[in-house]
Amino acid sequence: MRFLHLIWSNLKRRKLRTLLTLLSIVVAFILYGYLSAIARAMDQGVSLAGADRLIVRHRVSITQPLPESYLRRILAIPGVQNAAHASWFGGIYQDPRNFFAQMAIIPEAYLDLYPEFLLPADQRLAFIRTRTGAIAGRRTAQKYGWNIGDRIPIQATVWVRQNGESAWEFDLVGIYDGAEEGTDTTNFYFHYDYLDEARAFGQGLVGWYMVRVQDPDQAATVARLIDAEFANSPQETKTETEGAFLRGWAQQIGDITTIMSAILSAVFFTILLVTGNTMAQSVRERTEELGVLKAMGFDNLLTLALVLAESCLLAILGGTAGLAIAWFLIASGDPTGGALPIFYFPRQNLLWGILIACGLGLAAGWLPARQAMRLQIAEALRRI
Amino acid sequence: MDSPPLPPPILIIEAVEKQFRRGTETLHILQGIDLQVRRGEFVALMGPSGSGKTTLLNLIGGLDRPSRGRVAIDDQRIDQLSDRRLAAWRARHVGFVFQLYNLLPVLTADRNVELPLLLTSLNKARRRQQVALALRVVGLTDRARHYPRQLSGGEQQRVGIARAIVTDPTLLLCDEPTGDLDRKSGDDILDLLQALNRDHGKTIIMVTHDPHASARATRTIYLNKGQLSATAVA
Ligand SMILES: Nc1ncnc2c1ncn2[C@@H]1O[C@H](COP(=O)(O)OP(=O)(O)OP(=O)(O)O)[C@@H](O)[C@H]1O
Ligand SMILES: [Mg+2]
C-alpha cells in the first residue's frame, strides 16, 4: 500500500481535529460494545435454551412452591425422559449487594439435565456424596476468591433453621464451568435434602421442575399432558419450554433491546455527521493540493479512493480502539457488579462492530470523496 | 555553411481557441493560437496579466481542453483523450512547477518529490534512488527530511522542481516559477532551469512577467489579446 503514508499524513494534518473525531468514534463503539453485552445478558440463555427442556412452575407464579411429590408423577407421564426440581434459596453472602442465585437441587438429577454445566468427575462425585456440599459457577467462585474446600456461610432471608438461626454453611466441593460462552456460571447449588431436613417450615416443597422430553417435537404435547395431570389440584402447574420461559422473563424487564437499538442508531448517526464533517472540512481546505495531485497524474478514481481510504482509516482506527476497550471493560465485569449472570461481548456483535466501522468510513467519506473526484484541476489551482 | 538539422517539434498547437462562460457572457481568452516548440527549447511565455498565459499552459499540460483546435505532444493528440487517459499521460509526460511551489505541507521534501513516482511501477528502493537523484540535481540533498515550512521560498521551489523532474518528463511547464521569490533566489531558480535545459536537454516552457527571467530562455513568445506573437506588442 504505497499510498498509506500519504493518507496517514493527511490525517495528521490537523491533529486535534482528528483526535477529537477519533475520540467520538471510540466512545460510540465502546457504547455499542457495552450495549451489545447488556442486550445479550437481557435475553440471557434464550438462544442457548435447551429445546428439549420444559419448565414446570406453579400456575399462579414461579414464587409459589410445588409439592416434591410431583416428581414421581411427572416422571410417569409419557414422553418425559428425565426430571429434576430446584428451589430458590435467596440468601445473602456477607453483604446484600453480593447477589448470585443459590438453588437447592438433587445433584445427580439436576446435573444430568444440564450437561452445559461442566464439572470434573471427582468433584461431581464429591458433590453427590457430601450432604453439606455445594458447587459454584466459575465466575462467582472467582469473584469471591473461593477455592474447593472452603466453607461458605450464607444468611437465609426466608429459610431459617429449626434451631431458629438463619446462618447456613456449605462446603464448596466443586466449581463448574460453562460449555458455551453464554452459559451462566454465577449460580450456587447445594443439596435439597440438606435444606429440607434443617429448615423450620416448608418441608416437602420445591420451587419448580425441569423436565427433559424424549422428542423436542413433542415438547408442546408433553407440556399439555403435565398441566392436565395437575389440573384441578390445589397446586396447578404451568409448563412451557425453557426458551419461552426465559423469554417471558426477559420481557418483564421491557423491550430493552429495541430501546438500545434506537439509542445506538442515534449515536451512530451523530458519529456519521461528525466524521463526515471532519472529512468535508479536510477536503475543502486541501482543494489546491488535490489539484496539484491531479495535475501530477493522480486520476479521478484514485483521488476518490484516497479520500475514502482516509475516512475509512479514521473510522476503523476509532472503531477497533472502541471495540477493544469495550472488550476489556466487559471482560472486567458487568456494570451492576454481578446482577447480570452472563456478561460478555458476543462475537457476532464484535464482527458487526467492525462492519459498522467500515460502513461508517465509507458513508462519511462518500460525499467529500466525490467532491474531490469531480474537482476540475484548473479551477482548483486558480483558488490559490 | 551547414547548420545542424533542427530537431523535430515536440509540441504542436494548431488553431487553438479557448472560451470561458461567465454567466451569460462568453470570454474568448485564446483565439487561433499556433505554436511549435522543438525538443530542447527553453521558451519564455510573456504577456500582460489576464492575457491567458496560465490558460495556454494548462492546455499544453493537459489540465484543461481547448474549445477548438489541436494540441499534440510527441505526435500524440491530447485534446481528445479521456480524463483517465489524460491523467496517465500527464503522469508520464509533464512536470509542473507553480508560482507558489504547491508542496504538500504534511509531507517532507523527499516525500513530496516521491509523489509522482507513486504512480509508476517503481518499487520503494528505486523510488528512493530517483528521489535522491532529483534532490541532488536541485542541490537539496541535505534538506530531504525537512517539511516545506522549514524551507525558504527558494528551497521550496527547488523541491517543486525536483518533484517536476523526478519522472523525467517530456515537458517541464513552469508558471511564474520566480514570481514569488527575491532576485537572488529567483536567479538561483533560473540558473537551475537553464542547467536542466542545457545540460539535461529538458524542454521547458516558462510563463513569466520578468524580462530578466525571459532573458535566460532560448526563445520568448508574447501573448496578447488572445494572440501569440514573437515580439512584445506595446
Ligand atoms: N475557469 C474560468 N472561468 C472564467 N474565466 C476564466 C477561467 N479561467 C480563466 N479565466 C479568465 O481568463 C483570463 C486569463 O486567465 P489566465 O489565468 O490564463 O491569465 P494569465 O495570463 O495567467 O494572468 P496572470 O499573469 O495574472 O497569471 C482571465 O481574465 C481569467 O479571469
Ligand atoms: Mg497566470
XYZ file of C-alpha atoms and ligand atoms in Angstrom:
650
model
C 0.000 0.000 0.000
C 2.253 2.702 -1.312
C -0.265 5.474 -0.596
C -0.627 4.665 3.079
C 1.951 7.229 4.147
C 0.177 9.959 2.199
C -3.203 9.001 3.674
C -1.789 8.855 7.168
C -0.024 12.204 6.773
C -3.278 13.814 5.714
C -4.956 12.532 8.863
C -2.194 14.080 10.931
C -2.691 17.445 9.239
C -4.989 18.726 11.973
C -4.047 16.566 14.891
C -6.562 17.977 17.329
C -9.459 17.676 14.924
C -8.510 14.125 14.002
C -8.074 13.231 17.655
C -11.459 14.623 18.643
C -13.190 12.837 15.798
C -11.346 9.662 16.668
C -12.389 10.019 20.298
C -16.052 10.386 19.471
C -15.860 7.280 17.294
C -14.110 5.399 20.089
C -16.767 6.407 22.602
C -19.562 5.387 20.238
C -18.055 1.951 19.783
C -17.469 1.453 23.486
C -21.140 2.229 23.972
C -22.018 -0.176 21.197
C -19.950 -2.944 22.790
C -21.415 -2.357 26.201
C -24.987 -2.263 24.973
C -24.415 -5.459 22.961
C -23.255 -7.216 26.094
C -26.187 -5.889 28.107
C -28.698 -6.819 25.411
C -27.164 -10.261 25.356
C -27.411 -10.551 29.111
C -31.056 -9.476 28.963
C -32.128 -12.274 26.736
C -29.709 -14.478 28.591
C -29.833 -18.022 27.575
C -32.903 -17.662 25.355
C -30.794 -18.593 22.399
C -28.956 -21.237 24.385
C -32.084 -22.688 25.998
C -32.415 -26.403 25.577
C -35.154 -27.114 23.066
C -35.820 -30.412 24.798
C -36.263 -28.891 28.262
C -39.518 -27.800 29.884
C -40.006 -25.718 32.985
C -42.934 -26.652 35.227
C -43.986 -23.969 37.675
C -46.929 -23.049 39.829
C -49.699 -21.742 37.663
C -50.004 -18.528 39.644
C -46.350 -17.598 39.866
C -42.861 -19.008 39.940
C -42.658 -17.849 43.552
C -45.370 -20.259 44.647
C -43.957 -23.665 45.619
C -44.964 -27.084 44.311
C -45.012 -30.389 46.235
C -41.956 -32.589 45.893
C -44.284 -35.481 45.303
C -44.990 -34.193 41.785
C -41.641 -35.582 40.673
C -42.815 -39.182 40.552
C -45.998 -38.236 38.740
C -44.117 -36.149 36.167
C -41.684 -38.975 35.505
C -44.648 -41.253 34.810
C -46.019 -39.052 32.033
C -45.393 -40.436 28.543
C -42.720 -38.559 26.612
C -40.850 -37.447 29.743
C -37.298 -38.710 29.778
C -35.982 -37.137 32.928
C -36.979 -34.567 35.521
C -35.493 -32.688 38.459
C -36.503 -29.872 40.717
C -34.878 -26.732 42.052
C -35.721 -24.364 44.896
C -34.762 -20.763 45.273
C -32.849 -20.041 48.453
C -32.400 -16.312 48.187
C -29.732 -15.994 50.864
C -27.129 -13.321 51.440
C -23.413 -13.858 51.259
C -21.701 -11.305 53.518
C -23.488 -8.313 52.004
C -26.906 -7.934 50.336
C -25.175 -6.414 47.339
C -23.309 -9.653 46.674
C -26.004 -11.087 44.516
C -25.895 -14.550 42.971
C -28.541 -17.221 42.666
C -28.499 -20.045 45.215
C -30.588 -23.085 44.470
C -31.302 -26.291 46.286
C -31.269 -29.291 43.974
C -30.894 -33.056 43.811
C -27.344 -33.069 42.407
C -27.433 -36.117 40.176
C -30.772 -35.477 38.549
C -30.065 -31.786 38.059
C -26.605 -32.169 36.557
C -27.952 -34.834 34.208
C -30.461 -32.313 32.922
C -27.877 -29.575 32.456
C -24.939 -31.015 30.541
C -23.787 -27.455 29.813
C -22.516 -27.229 33.389
C -19.111 -28.856 33.225
C -17.915 -30.387 36.481
C -14.932 -32.737 36.780
C -15.960 -36.307 37.645
C -14.324 -36.321 41.081
C -15.990 -33.045 42.074
C -19.302 -34.329 40.827
C -18.931 -37.410 42.973
C -17.927 -35.347 45.987
C -20.982 -33.133 45.473
C -23.305 -36.116 45.326
C -21.769 -37.651 48.440
C -21.425 -34.612 50.675
C -24.684 -33.647 52.368
C -23.474 -30.116 53.114
C -21.650 -29.925 49.795
C -22.160 -27.158 47.287
C -20.844 -26.180 43.877
C -20.401 -22.712 42.450
C -20.006 -21.411 38.931
C -16.548 -20.227 37.917
C -17.487 -16.550 37.781
C -18.914 -16.433 41.255
C -16.073 -18.510 42.694
C -13.544 -16.180 41.111
C -15.381 -13.079 42.177
C -15.279 -14.026 45.853
C -11.971 -15.873 45.729
C -13.421 -19.218 46.710
C -11.474 -22.444 46.494
C -12.566 -26.010 46.791
C -12.618 -26.962 50.470
C -13.785 -23.516 51.575
C -16.719 -23.253 53.927
C -19.241 -20.754 52.571
C -21.557 -19.085 55.068
C -24.883 -17.846 53.722
C -27.505 -15.930 55.625
C -31.062 -17.087 54.930
C -33.707 -14.462 54.233
C -36.610 -16.926 54.293
C -35.460 -20.380 55.253
C -34.456 -20.171 58.911
C -33.249 -23.342 60.524
C -35.177 -25.354 63.067
C -32.966 -24.004 65.826
C -34.048 -20.501 64.878
C -30.775 -19.487 63.302
C -30.590 -18.058 59.844
C -26.918 -18.873 59.220
C -26.250 -21.779 56.874
C -22.855 -23.177 55.979
C -21.908 -25.077 52.877
C -18.755 -26.937 51.927
C -17.559 -25.971 48.479
C -16.719 -29.260 46.775
C -16.793 -28.226 43.138
C -16.534 -25.338 40.697
C -18.301 -25.701 37.384
C -17.566 -24.140 34.009
C -19.890 -23.395 31.140
C -19.825 -25.431 27.962
C -20.509 -22.267 25.980
C -19.585 -18.652 26.350
C -23.177 -17.738 27.186
C -23.603 -20.390 29.847
C -24.437 -18.880 33.204
C -21.595 -19.644 35.625
C -22.750 -17.479 38.521
C -25.041 -19.943 40.288
C -24.510 -21.677 43.566
C -26.059 -25.146 44.052
C -26.441 -27.271 47.157
C -28.358 -30.309 48.375
C -32.131 -30.057 48.555
C -32.110 -32.734 51.238
C -29.851 -30.649 53.459
C -32.226 -27.708 53.150
C -35.385 -29.677 53.562
C -34.291 -31.515 56.687
C -32.966 -28.489 58.508
C -35.425 -25.771 57.636
C -38.045 -24.687 60.127
C -41.002 -24.890 57.707
C -41.902 -25.667 54.140
C -40.915 -29.305 54.197
C -41.649 -31.234 51.054
C -41.980 -28.145 48.858
C -39.844 -27.301 45.835
C -39.600 -24.224 43.620
C -40.106 -25.610 40.141
C -39.381 -28.608 37.972
C -37.233 -29.055 34.917
C -38.253 -31.807 32.520
C -36.387 -33.288 29.580
C -38.646 -34.663 26.876
C -37.733 -37.611 24.707
C -38.542 -35.788 21.485
C -38.273 -31.981 21.241
C -41.011 -32.007 18.577
C -43.354 -33.427 21.191
C -42.476 -30.754 23.775
C -45.813 -28.929 23.453
C -47.804 -32.143 23.811
C -45.854 -33.244 26.855
C -46.294 -29.798 28.423
C -50.056 -30.086 27.990
C -50.064 -33.581 29.494
C -48.158 -32.354 32.552
C -50.535 -29.445 33.138
C -53.508 -31.818 32.648
C -52.045 -34.188 35.240
C -52.210 -31.495 37.920
C -55.347 -29.716 36.773
C -57.973 -29.204 39.474
C -55.414 -29.863 42.211
C -54.594 -27.228 44.860
C -51.317 -26.587 43.043
C -51.983 -26.389 39.341
C -48.975 -26.039 37.047
C -47.909 -24.072 34.060
C -45.445 -25.817 31.779
C -43.519 -24.188 28.960
C -40.283 -24.681 27.093
C -37.182 -23.259 28.674
C -36.843 -20.781 25.795
C -40.385 -19.473 26.255
C -39.864 -19.290 29.988
C -36.701 -17.224 29.687
C -38.205 -15.001 27.041
C -41.128 -14.251 29.331
C -38.577 -13.369 31.973
C -36.740 -11.022 29.655
C -39.928 -9.320 28.524
C -40.733 -8.416 32.087
C -37.705 -6.194 32.061
C -39.079 -4.488 28.988
C -38.153 -4.484 25.390
C -34.714 -3.231 26.209
C -33.155 -4.464 23.026
C -35.401 -2.189 20.965
C -34.607 0.810 23.132
C -30.908 0.085 22.844
C -31.080 -0.216 19.069
C -32.764 3.175 18.965
C -30.071 4.739 21.142
C -27.311 3.160 19.091
C -28.839 4.305 15.810
C -28.910 7.862 17.119
C -25.324 7.601 18.333
C -24.047 6.225 15.047
C -25.965 8.802 13.062
C -24.321 11.555 15.108
C -20.922 9.981 14.600
C -21.594 9.798 10.894
C -22.237 13.537 10.842
C -19.149 14.290 12.932
C -16.868 12.154 10.784
C -18.465 13.364 7.571
C -17.943 16.954 8.649
C -14.296 16.304 9.509
C -13.714 14.767 6.102
C -15.584 17.527 4.288
C -13.516 20.217 6.015
C -10.352 18.327 5.377
C -11.082 18.019 1.658
C -12.199 21.632 1.378
C -9.016 23.014 2.874
C -6.875 20.932 0.575
C -8.551 21.797 -2.694
C -5.304 23.161 -4.175
C -3.339 20.147 -3.028
C -5.835 17.842 -4.654
C -5.500 19.933 -7.808
C -1.729 19.546 -7.697
C -2.004 15.778 -7.216
C -4.341 15.574 -10.186
C -2.005 17.724 -12.251
C 0.714 15.206 -11.459
C -1.443 12.473 -12.911
C -3.487 11.162 -9.985
C -6.709 10.256 -11.792
C -10.235 10.841 -10.541
C -10.753 7.321 -9.277
C -7.508 7.336 -7.338
C -8.409 10.690 -5.789
C -11.777 9.257 -4.754
C -10.097 6.185 -3.315
C -7.559 8.238 -1.339
C -10.224 10.305 0.393
C -12.372 7.239 1.075
C -9.372 5.360 2.413
C -8.609 8.248 4.732
C -12.137 8.300 6.075
C -12.175 4.500 6.449
C -8.837 4.549 8.222
C -10.208 7.085 10.684
C -13.392 5.091 11.284
C -11.644 1.741 11.546
C -8.977 3.081 13.889
C -11.618 4.579 16.147
C -13.886 1.576 15.756
C -11.313 -1.060 16.624
C -9.989 1.007 19.513
C -13.522 1.399 20.832
C -14.329 -2.269 20.399
C -11.072 -3.291 22.065
C -11.706 -1.010 25.034
C -15.272 -2.317 25.267
C -13.881 -5.840 25.210
C -11.610 -5.155 28.171
C -14.262 -3.285 30.131
C -16.759 -6.080 29.595
C -14.223 -8.740 30.494
C -13.573 -6.961 33.763
C -17.149 -7.290 34.937
C -20.679 -6.081 34.380
C -21.694 -2.565 35.419
C -24.198 -3.759 38.053
C -21.498 -5.630 39.920
C -22.949 -9.055 39.374
C -26.689 -8.702 38.758
C -26.264 -9.819 35.162
C -25.409 -13.516 35.379
C -23.852 -13.613 31.946
C -21.967 -10.651 30.643
C -19.707 -10.944 27.655
C -19.141 -9.371 24.256
C -20.893 -11.647 21.766
C -18.511 -12.485 18.946
C -21.207 -11.842 16.392
C -21.704 -8.286 17.646
C -17.960 -7.772 17.535
C -17.907 -8.690 13.854
C -20.872 -6.431 13.265
C -18.997 -3.657 15.014
C -16.112 -3.967 12.593
C -18.517 -3.946 9.675
C -20.258 -0.871 11.067
C -16.877 0.872 11.358
C -16.140 0.137 7.690
C -19.614 1.304 6.710
C -19.178 4.461 8.753
C -15.905 5.208 6.979
C -17.421 4.733 3.545
C -20.576 6.686 4.311
C -18.765 9.583 5.977
C -16.175 9.799 3.212
C -18.526 9.375 0.294
C -19.595 12.960 -0.373
C -16.173 14.562 0.250
C -14.548 11.854 -1.863
C -16.931 12.510 -4.711
C -16.265 16.198 -4.421
C -12.532 15.511 -4.608
C -13.060 13.246 -7.587
C -15.031 15.841 -9.525
C -12.636 18.665 -8.796
C -11.501 20.402 -12.002
C -7.756 20.899 -11.877
C -7.622 24.352 -13.462
C -10.343 25.570 -11.098
C -8.692 24.038 -8.057
C -5.336 25.660 -8.851
C -6.963 29.008 -9.621
C -8.047 29.277 -5.984
C -4.504 29.946 -4.888
C 27.592 26.982 -44.221
C 25.792 23.909 -42.883
C 23.695 24.444 -39.819
C 22.884 21.279 -37.840
C 19.437 19.862 -38.701
C 16.766 21.242 -36.384
C 15.204 18.685 -34.034
C 11.548 17.915 -34.796
C 8.859 19.815 -32.888
C 7.844 18.147 -29.671
C 4.781 20.330 -29.199
C 2.412 21.346 -31.952
C -0.525 23.626 -31.267
C -2.862 24.395 -34.152
C -5.752 26.850 -34.291
C -6.412 26.554 -30.590
C -9.228 28.588 -29.107
C -10.372 28.710 -25.523
C -13.555 30.269 -24.259
C -14.953 30.553 -20.783
C -18.531 31.250 -19.892
C -19.071 33.713 -17.155
C -22.789 33.928 -16.584
C -24.352 34.745 -19.946
C -21.123 36.186 -21.265
C -18.609 34.187 -23.316
C -14.993 35.182 -22.798
C -12.709 34.499 -25.750
C -9.410 34.084 -23.971
C -7.366 32.335 -26.652
C -8.163 32.889 -30.317
C -6.364 30.960 -33.022
C -3.152 30.027 -31.302
C -0.494 28.288 -33.399
C 2.764 27.255 -31.774
C 5.546 24.767 -32.289
C 8.228 24.005 -29.725
C 11.215 21.832 -30.543
C 12.885 19.338 -28.292
C 15.461 21.048 -26.106
C 13.986 24.532 -26.367
C 13.564 26.809 -23.366
C 10.600 29.011 -24.202
C 9.570 32.013 -22.164
C 5.879 32.957 -22.441
C 5.160 36.569 -21.578
C 2.156 38.776 -21.664
C 0.033 41.104 -19.564
C -1.893 39.801 -16.601
C -5.114 38.142 -17.661
C -3.899 37.580 -21.222
C -4.348 33.797 -20.895
C -0.799 32.556 -20.217
C -1.873 30.148 -17.495
C -4.804 29.069 -19.611
C -2.475 28.218 -22.502
C -0.041 26.400 -20.229
C -2.932 24.353 -18.842
C -3.904 23.309 -22.355
C -0.336 22.265 -23.133
C -0.082 20.319 -19.887
C -3.387 18.547 -20.354
C -5.009 20.157 -17.314
C -7.791 21.538 -19.459
C -9.076 21.006 -23.005
C -9.234 23.619 -25.808
C -12.633 24.760 -27.038
C -11.359 24.288 -30.571
C -8.100 23.284 -32.261
C -5.451 20.637 -31.725
C -2.753 20.090 -29.138
C -0.220 17.348 -29.901
C 2.838 16.379 -27.942
C 5.285 13.830 -29.269
C 2.816 13.090 -32.096
C 0.053 12.391 -29.626
C -3.188 14.378 -29.716
C -4.033 15.100 -26.094
C -7.103 17.253 -26.621
C -9.220 14.197 -27.294
C -8.065 11.880 -24.528
C -10.492 10.779 -21.838
C -9.948 12.180 -18.339
C -8.454 8.918 -17.219
C -6.009 8.584 -20.106
C -5.127 12.243 -19.893
C -4.189 11.750 -16.242
C -1.990 8.803 -17.153
C -0.464 10.868 -19.950
C 0.345 13.742 -17.569
C 1.980 11.354 -15.149
C 4.374 10.235 -17.884
C 4.964 13.342 -19.922
C 4.715 16.606 -17.955
C 6.158 18.110 -14.846
C 4.588 21.262 -13.399
C 6.293 23.992 -11.427
C 3.964 26.501 -9.761
C 4.461 30.047 -8.642
C 3.586 29.197 -5.039
C 5.520 25.892 -5.103
C 2.407 23.956 -4.045
C 4.164 21.381 -1.947
C 2.071 19.227 0.346
C 2.716 20.746 3.792
C 2.157 17.410 5.537
C 4.984 15.677 3.688
C 8.732 16.103 3.964
C 10.680 17.289 0.917
C 11.634 13.785 -0.202
C 8.065 12.516 0.208
C 6.847 15.446 -1.866
C 9.327 14.612 -4.585
C 8.299 10.955 -4.419
C 4.610 11.687 -5.103
C 4.685 11.420 -8.923
C 6.680 8.201 -8.621
C 3.836 6.598 -6.659
C 2.011 6.440 -9.976
C 4.792 4.449 -11.614
C 5.536 0.784 -11.133
C 8.854 1.500 -9.435
C 9.460 -0.269 -6.150
C 10.355 1.554 -2.982
C 14.123 1.208 -3.381
C 14.065 2.520 -6.947
C 11.809 5.374 -5.935
C 14.269 6.305 -3.193
C 17.085 6.361 -5.719
C 15.179 8.583 -8.124
C 14.183 10.963 -5.332
C 17.787 11.199 -4.149
C 18.942 11.893 -7.685
C 16.342 14.635 -8.235
C 17.202 16.260 -4.921
C 20.886 16.144 -5.841
C 20.180 17.877 -9.179
C 18.453 20.751 -7.354
C 21.126 20.767 -4.645
C 18.894 19.918 -1.673
C 20.199 16.529 -0.588
C 20.671 17.723 2.988
C 17.130 19.066 3.212
C 15.375 15.841 2.256
C 13.771 15.271 5.649
C 12.587 18.846 6.114
C 8.976 19.910 5.890
C 8.099 22.735 3.481
C 7.515 25.176 6.348
C 11.118 24.588 7.414
C 12.427 25.672 3.996
C 12.878 29.103 2.422
C 10.833 30.058 -0.628
C 13.751 29.388 -2.948
C 14.353 25.999 -1.377
C 10.693 25.108 -1.606
C 10.723 25.994 -5.271
C 13.726 23.759 -5.798
C 11.807 20.923 -4.167
C 8.990 21.789 -6.551
C 11.393 21.486 -9.479
C 12.780 18.205 -8.166
C 9.202 16.913 -7.980
C 8.586 18.045 -11.565
C 11.662 16.353 -12.995
C 11.722 13.178 -10.912
C 9.823 11.155 -13.506
C 11.989 12.557 -16.311
C 9.010 14.046 -18.194
C 8.995 15.128 -21.824
C 7.998 18.682 -20.944
C 8.631 20.948 -17.997
C 5.921 23.593 -17.569
C 6.611 26.453 -15.187
C 4.043 29.103 -14.293
C 5.913 32.140 -12.956
C 8.393 29.994 -11.041
C 10.238 33.041 -9.726
C 7.169 35.213 -9.276
C 7.197 34.919 -5.516
C 10.949 34.999 -4.918
C 13.509 37.712 -4.300
C 16.068 38.470 -7.002
C 18.780 36.227 -5.569
C 16.593 33.153 -5.032
C 14.920 33.803 -8.377
C 18.289 33.855 -10.093
C 19.198 30.535 -8.465
C 15.988 29.005 -9.782
C 16.655 30.396 -13.253
C 20.210 29.015 -13.120
C 18.743 25.657 -12.259
C 16.186 25.727 -15.058
C 18.841 26.842 -17.505
C 21.113 23.988 -16.410
C 18.271 21.490 -16.772
C 17.691 22.765 -20.269
C 21.319 22.993 -21.331
C 22.865 20.013 -19.529
C 19.949 17.607 -19.322
C 18.205 18.599 -22.546
C 14.904 19.349 -20.853
C 12.277 21.101 -22.928
C 10.893 23.933 -20.829
C 8.033 26.349 -21.254
C 8.047 29.081 -18.639
C 5.450 31.770 -18.049
C 6.987 34.937 -16.647
C 6.413 38.648 -16.236
C 10.075 39.293 -15.678
C 12.301 40.294 -18.663
C 15.242 39.277 -16.514
C 13.841 35.749 -16.436
C 12.889 35.575 -20.082
C 16.443 36.552 -20.973
C 17.527 33.099 -19.799
C 15.253 31.377 -22.308
C 16.296 30.353 -25.797
C 13.175 31.976 -27.199
C 10.483 34.322 -25.940
C 6.915 34.498 -27.207
C 4.242 37.005 -26.290
C 0.586 36.521 -25.664
C -1.692 39.481 -26.068
C -5.423 39.759 -26.608
C -5.630 36.050 -27.235
C -2.940 36.039 -29.928
C 0.674 34.898 -29.926
C 3.481 36.902 -31.430
C 7.249 36.751 -31.492
C 7.611 40.310 -30.276
C 6.101 42.287 -27.496
C 3.177 44.450 -28.524
C 3.286 47.810 -26.926
N -12.438 28.905 -15.432
C -12.537 30.179 -15.820
N -13.745 30.737 -15.892
C -13.883 32.008 -16.277
N -12.870 32.800 -16.604
C -11.624 32.284 -16.537
C -11.403 30.948 -16.155
N -10.087 30.705 -16.193
C -9.512 31.858 -16.599
N -10.425 32.813 -16.814
C -10.181 34.165 -17.288
O -9.317 34.079 -18.356
C -8.427 35.152 -18.378
C -6.995 34.639 -18.499
O -6.651 33.978 -17.287
P -5.178 33.423 -17.077
O -5.138 32.924 -15.684
O -4.858 32.463 -18.146
O -4.305 34.732 -17.233
P -2.754 34.914 -17.028
O -2.231 35.435 -18.289
O -2.155 33.682 -16.490
O -2.736 36.050 -15.933
P -1.700 36.286 -14.742
O -0.485 36.869 -15.353
O -2.394 37.235 -13.851
O -1.453 34.954 -14.122
C -8.674 35.950 -17.138
O -9.443 37.074 -17.433
C -9.459 34.984 -16.264
O -10.341 35.684 -15.437
Mg -1.311 33.052 -14.652
